[in-house]
Coordinates of C-alpha atoms in Angstrom, one line a residue:
M1 CA -9.2 39.0 17.9
P2 CA -11.1 36.9 15.4
E3 CA -9.8 33.6 14.0
G4 CA -10.0 32.5 10.4
I5 CA -8.6 30.3 7.7
I6 CA -6.6 31.4 4.7
L7 CA -8.4 30.6 1.5
K8 CA -5.7 31.9 -0.9
G9 CA -2.7 34.1 -1.1
V10 CA -1.6 36.3 -4.1
G11 CA 1.1 38.9 -4.1
G12 CA 1.5 39.2 -0.4
F13 CA -2.3 39.5 0.2
Y14 CA -4.3 36.7 1.9
E15 CA -8.0 36.1 1.7
V16 CA -9.0 35.0 5.2
L17 CA -12.5 33.6 6.0
D18 CA -13.8 34.6 9.4
E19 CA -14.7 31.3 11.1
N20 CA -17.2 33.2 13.4
D21 CA -18.9 34.8 10.4
L22 CA -18.7 32.5 7.4
Q23 CA -20.1 35.3 5.1
S24 CA -17.1 37.5 5.7
I25 CA -13.7 37.4 4.0
Y26 CA -11.0 39.8 4.8
T27 CA -8.0 40.8 2.6
C28 CA -5.0 40.6 5.0
K29 CA -1.3 41.4 5.0
V30 CA 1.1 39.8 7.4
R31 CA 3.4 41.1 10.1
G32 CA 7.1 41.4 9.3
V33 CA 7.9 38.9 12.1
F34 CA 6.7 36.1 9.9
R35 CA 9.2 37.1 7.2
K36 CA 11.9 37.4 9.8
N37 CA 11.2 33.9 11.0
E38 CA 10.9 32.6 7.4
L39 CA 7.3 31.5 7.9
T40 CA 5.1 32.0 4.9
P41 CA 1.4 31.8 5.4
L42 CA -0.3 29.1 3.3
P43 CA -3.8 28.4 2.1
G44 CA -5.3 26.2 4.8
D45 CA -3.5 27.9 7.7
R46 CA -5.6 28.7 10.7
V47 CA -4.8 32.3 11.8
V48 CA -5.6 35.0 14.3
F49 CA -6.2 38.3 12.5
K50 CA -6.8 41.9 13.4
I51 CA -9.6 43.9 11.6
L52 CA -8.2 47.2 10.3
D53 CA -11.2 48.3 8.3
E54 CA -14.5 46.6 8.7
K55 CA -16.2 48.4 5.8
K56 CA -13.4 47.6 3.3
K57 CA -12.9 44.1 4.9
E58 CA -9.2 44.6 5.4
G59 CA -7.1 43.1 8.2
H60 CA -3.7 42.0 9.4
I61 CA -2.6 38.4 10.2
E62 CA -1.2 38.4 13.7
K63 CA -0.6 34.7 14.4
I64 CA -0.4 31.4 12.5
A65 CA -1.5 28.3 14.4
D66 CA 0.6 25.2 14.5
R67 CA 0.1 23.1 11.4
R68 CA -1.1 19.6 11.2
N69 CA 0.9 19.2 8.0
S70 CA 2.2 21.3 5.1
F71 CA 3.4 20.8 1.6
I72 CA 5.7 22.6 -0.8
R73 CA 4.1 21.6 -4.1
P74 CA 1.4 22.7 -3.8
P75 CA 2.0 25.3 -1.1
V76 CA -0.8 24.4 1.3
A77 CA -1.3 23.5 5.0
N78 CA -3.7 21.4 7.2
I79 CA -5.0 19.0 4.6
D80 CA -6.9 16.2 6.4
Q81 CA -8.2 14.2 3.5
L82 CA -6.8 13.3 0.1
A83 CA -9.2 12.1 -2.6
I84 CA -7.1 9.7 -4.7
V85 CA -8.7 9.5 -8.1
M86 CA -8.2 6.7 -10.7
A87 CA -10.2 5.9 -13.8
V88 CA -11.5 2.5 -14.8
N89 CA -9.7 3.0 -18.1
S90 CA -8.7 5.9 -20.3
P91 CA -6.1 6.1 -18.8
E92 CA -5.3 2.7 -17.4
P93 CA -4.9 3.0 -13.6
D94 CA -1.5 3.7 -12.3
L95 CA -1.7 1.6 -9.1
M96 CA 1.8 2.3 -8.0
L97 CA 0.9 6.0 -7.9
V98 CA -2.2 5.1 -5.9
D99 CA -0.2 3.1 -3.4
K100 CA 2.4 5.8 -3.0
L101 CA -0.3 8.4 -2.4
I102 CA -1.9 6.2 0.3
I103 CA 1.4 5.8 2.0
S104 CA 2.1 9.5 1.8
C105 CA -1.3 10.2 3.4
Q106 CA -0.6 8.1 6.4
A107 CA 2.8 9.5 6.9
K108 CA 1.3 13.0 7.1
D109 CA -1.9 12.1 9.1
I110 CA -4.2 12.5 6.2
R111 CA -7.3 10.3 5.5
P112 CA -7.2 8.7 2.1
L113 CA -10.5 8.7 0.1
I114 CA -10.2 6.4 -2.9
I115 CA -12.3 7.4 -6.0
I116 CA -12.8 5.0 -8.9
N117 CA -14.0 7.3 -11.7
K118 CA -15.6 6.6 -15.1
T119 CA -17.3 3.5 -14.0
D120 CA -19.7 3.9 -16.9
L121 CA -16.7 2.9 -19.2
D122 CA -16.3 -0.5 -17.4
E123 CA -16.7 -3.4 -19.8
G124 CA -14.7 -6.2 -18.2
G125 CA -15.3 -6.1 -14.5
S126 CA -12.4 -3.6 -13.8
V127 CA -14.5 -1.7 -11.2
D128 CA -14.8 -4.8 -9.0
E129 CA -11.2 -5.7 -9.5
L130 CA -10.0 -2.3 -8.3
R131 CA -12.5 -2.3 -5.4
K132 CA -11.2 -5.7 -4.2
I133 CA -7.6 -4.5 -4.3
Y134 CA -8.3 -1.6 -1.9
E135 CA -11.2 -2.8 0.2
P136 CA -8.8 -4.6 2.7
T137 CA -7.2 -1.2 3.5
G138 CA -10.4 -0.1 5.2
F139 CA -10.3 3.3 3.5
P140 CA -13.6 4.6 2.0
I141 CA -14.1 3.9 -1.7
I142 CA -16.4 5.9 -3.9
M143 CA -17.4 4.8 -7.4
L144 CA -18.3 7.6 -9.7
S145 CA -20.3 7.7 -13.0
K146 CA -21.3 10.8 -14.8
F147 CA -24.6 9.2 -15.4
L148 CA -25.4 8.5 -11.7
K149 CA -26.0 11.6 -9.6
E150 CA -26.3 9.4 -6.5
S151 CA -22.7 8.5 -6.9
Y152 CA -21.7 12.1 -6.6
D153 CA -24.1 12.5 -3.6
K154 CA -22.1 9.8 -1.9
L155 CA -18.9 11.7 -2.6
H156 CA -20.4 14.8 -1.2
Q157 CA -21.1 13.1 2.1
E158 CA -17.5 12.0 2.3
L159 CA -16.3 15.6 1.9
I160 CA -18.3 17.1 4.7
G161 CA -16.1 18.2 7.6
Y162 CA -12.8 17.6 5.9
T163 CA -10.3 19.8 4.0
T164 CA -9.9 17.7 0.9
A165 CA -7.3 17.9 -1.9
F166 CA -7.6 15.8 -5.1
A167 CA -4.7 13.8 -6.6
G168 CA -4.2 11.3 -9.4
Q169 CA -2.7 10.8 -12.8
S170 CA -3.5 13.1 -15.6
G171 CA -6.8 12.3 -17.5
V172 CA -8.6 10.5 -14.7
G173 CA -11.3 13.2 -14.4
K174 CA -10.2 15.4 -11.4
S175 CA -11.2 18.6 -13.1
T176 CA -14.6 17.2 -14.0
I177 CA -15.2 16.1 -10.4
L178 CA -14.1 19.5 -9.1
N179 CA -16.5 21.2 -11.5
M180 CA -19.4 19.0 -10.4
I181 CA -18.6 19.9 -6.7
M182 CA -18.3 23.6 -7.6
D183 CA -21.6 23.7 -9.4
N184 CA -23.6 22.0 -6.7
W185 CA -22.1 22.2 -3.2
L186 CA -20.2 25.4 -2.7
M187 CA -21.2 27.9 0.0
E188 CA -21.5 31.2 -1.9
T189 CA -23.1 34.0 0.1
G190 CA -22.1 37.5 1.0
D191 CA -18.4 38.3 0.6
V192 CA -17.7 34.7 -0.5
S193 CA -19.5 35.4 -3.8
E194 CA -17.9 38.7 -4.3
K195 CA -14.3 38.0 -3.3
I196 CA -13.9 34.4 -4.5
K197 CA -14.8 34.0 -8.1
R198 CA -14.3 30.9 -10.1
G199 CA -15.5 29.9 -13.6
K200 CA -15.2 26.4 -15.1
H201 CA -12.2 24.6 -13.8
T202 CA -9.0 26.3 -14.8
T203 CA -6.5 26.0 -12.0
R204 CA -4.0 28.9 -11.7
H205 CA -3.1 29.0 -8.0
V206 CA -3.9 27.2 -4.8
Q207 CA -7.3 28.1 -3.4
L208 CA -9.7 26.7 -0.8
F209 CA -13.5 26.7 -1.3
R210 CA -15.9 26.1 1.5
L211 CA -18.7 23.5 1.0
D212 CA -22.3 24.2 1.9
N213 CA -22.5 21.6 4.7
G214 CA -19.0 22.3 6.1
G215 CA -15.5 21.3 5.0
F216 CA -13.3 22.7 2.3
I217 CA -12.0 21.5 -1.0
L218 CA -8.6 22.4 -2.4
D219 CA -8.4 23.7 -6.0
T220 CA -4.7 23.3 -6.9
P221 CA -2.5 23.2 -10.0
G222 CA -0.9 20.0 -8.9
F223 CA -0.5 17.7 -5.9
S224 CA 2.9 16.0 -5.7
S225 CA 2.9 14.6 -2.2
Y226 CA 3.7 11.1 -3.3
S227 CA 7.5 11.4 -2.9
L228 CA 8.4 8.8 -0.3
S229 CA 12.1 9.5 0.0
E230 CA 11.8 10.4 3.7
I231 CA 10.2 7.1 4.6
N232 CA 12.4 4.4 6.1
H233 CA 12.2 1.2 4.2
Q234 CA 12.1 -0.7 7.5
E235 CA 8.9 1.0 8.4
L236 CA 7.1 0.7 5.0
D237 CA 4.9 -2.2 6.1
S238 CA 3.4 0.0 8.8
Y239 CA 1.8 2.1 6.1
Y240 CA -0.1 -1.0 4.7
P241 CA -3.3 -1.4 6.7
D242 CA -4.1 -4.5 4.8
F243 CA -0.9 -6.1 6.3
K244 CA -1.8 -5.2 9.9
D245 CA -3.4 -8.5 10.9
C246 CA -0.2 -10.5 10.2
L247 CA 2.5 -8.0 11.3
G248 CA 4.5 -9.5 14.1
L249 CA 3.5 -13.0 13.1
C250 CA 6.4 -13.7 10.8
R251 CA 9.0 -16.2 11.8
F252 CA 11.8 -13.6 11.9
K253 CA 11.7 -10.3 13.7
G254 CA 12.2 -7.4 11.4
C255 CA 10.9 -9.5 8.4
S256 CA 11.0 -7.4 5.2
H257 CA 8.2 -9.6 3.7
R258 CA 10.3 -10.3 0.6
N259 CA 12.5 -13.4 0.7
E260 CA 12.3 -14.6 4.3
P261 CA 10.8 -18.0 5.0
G262 CA 7.8 -18.1 7.4
C263 CA 6.6 -14.7 6.3
A264 CA 2.9 -14.1 7.4
V265 CA 2.4 -11.4 4.7
K266 CA 3.5 -13.7 1.9
E267 CA 1.2 -16.4 3.3
L268 CA -1.7 -14.0 3.3
C269 CA -0.9 -13.3 -0.4
S270 CA -0.7 -17.0 -1.3
Q271 CA -4.1 -17.5 0.3
G272 CA -5.6 -14.8 -1.9
K273 CA -6.5 -12.5 1.0
L274 CA -4.0 -9.9 -0.2
D275 CA -3.9 -8.7 -3.8
K276 CA -0.7 -10.1 -5.5
G277 CA -0.2 -7.0 -7.5
R278 CA -0.3 -4.8 -4.4
Y279 CA 2.1 -7.1 -2.7
N280 CA 4.5 -7.0 -5.7
R281 CA 4.4 -3.2 -5.7
Y282 CA 5.2 -3.3 -2.0
V283 CA 8.3 -5.3 -2.7
E284 CA 9.3 -2.9 -5.5
L285 CA 8.9 0.1 -3.3
Y286 CA 10.8 -1.5 -0.4
G287 CA 13.7 -2.0 -2.8
E288 CA 13.6 1.6 -4.0
L289 CA 13.5 3.0 -0.4
K290 CA 16.3 0.7 0.7
E291 CA 18.4 1.9 -2.1
I292 CA 17.7 5.6 -1.2
Y293 CA 18.6 4.7 2.5
D294 CA 21.8 2.9 1.6
N295 CA 22.9 5.8 -0.7
R296 CA 22.1 8.4 1.9
Y297 CA 24.0 6.7 4.8
R298 CA 26.7 4.9 2.8
R299 CA 30.1 5.6 4.3

C-alpha cells in the first residue's frame, strides 16, 4: 500500500499526499480502530493508506507511523523546524518569547530558525544587536527586508527539506512572510492545484503546503508550543547552547548559575561573551520553573 503525509483534516476527511506521486492527493477516511485507541490523525502524520477509488482519488488511512513530536495547539505532528520570527521594531522584540520558543524546540527535537524581520526599519543598529544575542546559540539566523529579494532567497534555502512552522508575537510579519513563500515557492501541479486552494493569507485551519524544492511549510492559526511547564528547572541550562562551553566548569556541582560563587556561566556573562539580557531571562525562567516544580511536588 502507498505511503503519504496528511496535509490537512476537515470534518473527518484527510487530504493525503502520495509520497511516491507528488502530483496526487487522496481524500481519506480513517479506520475505526484509531477512534477506539483515541488516536486522531494530524496534519504532518506519515501514514499508510489504501486506495479505494483511483479516479475519484479516494482512500482509507490504514496506519499512522510513530510521531517525532506532536502538538495540541495547533494540532500537528512531525514538525522538524520552527521559524521564530521577530521584528526589528513595530512591535519591539519580545525576547523572552524567543528564548522560550528556542527551549521548546530543543525539548521536542525541532531545529530553531531565527528570523529577524523588517530590517529595513532599523535606524539604531537593532539588527546587529539582535544578531549578536543569538549568534552564540549556533542556530541559523535570517535577516529579512521586503526590499531585498535575496534575503527571501536565503530563507527559501533554509526551508528546503524541513517541515517548518512559523511562530512569533503578533505583528512581526509572519503572514507577510508566508504570503511571499506561497506566491513564489509552492509546488502546485496536478491534484495539488485542484485540491489545495489558498488565497492571500487568511488562516482558518492547520494545513501543510509542499515547497517546490522539497519540504513543507505549516499554515496554522496559531503556534503555542512555548509553554515550558514540563521542563525541569534543574535541566534548563542544557537547553542553552550558548552555555555549553562552560557547563560542568562551575565550582559547585548542580550549579543553578544564579547566586553561586565560582559560576562559569556568570563569568562568561561578565566577560561579555554571553548577552546579559539573555542571561537575566534565564535566571527569571529558572525561578518560574522552580516555582512550578515546587508547587507540583509540594507535600
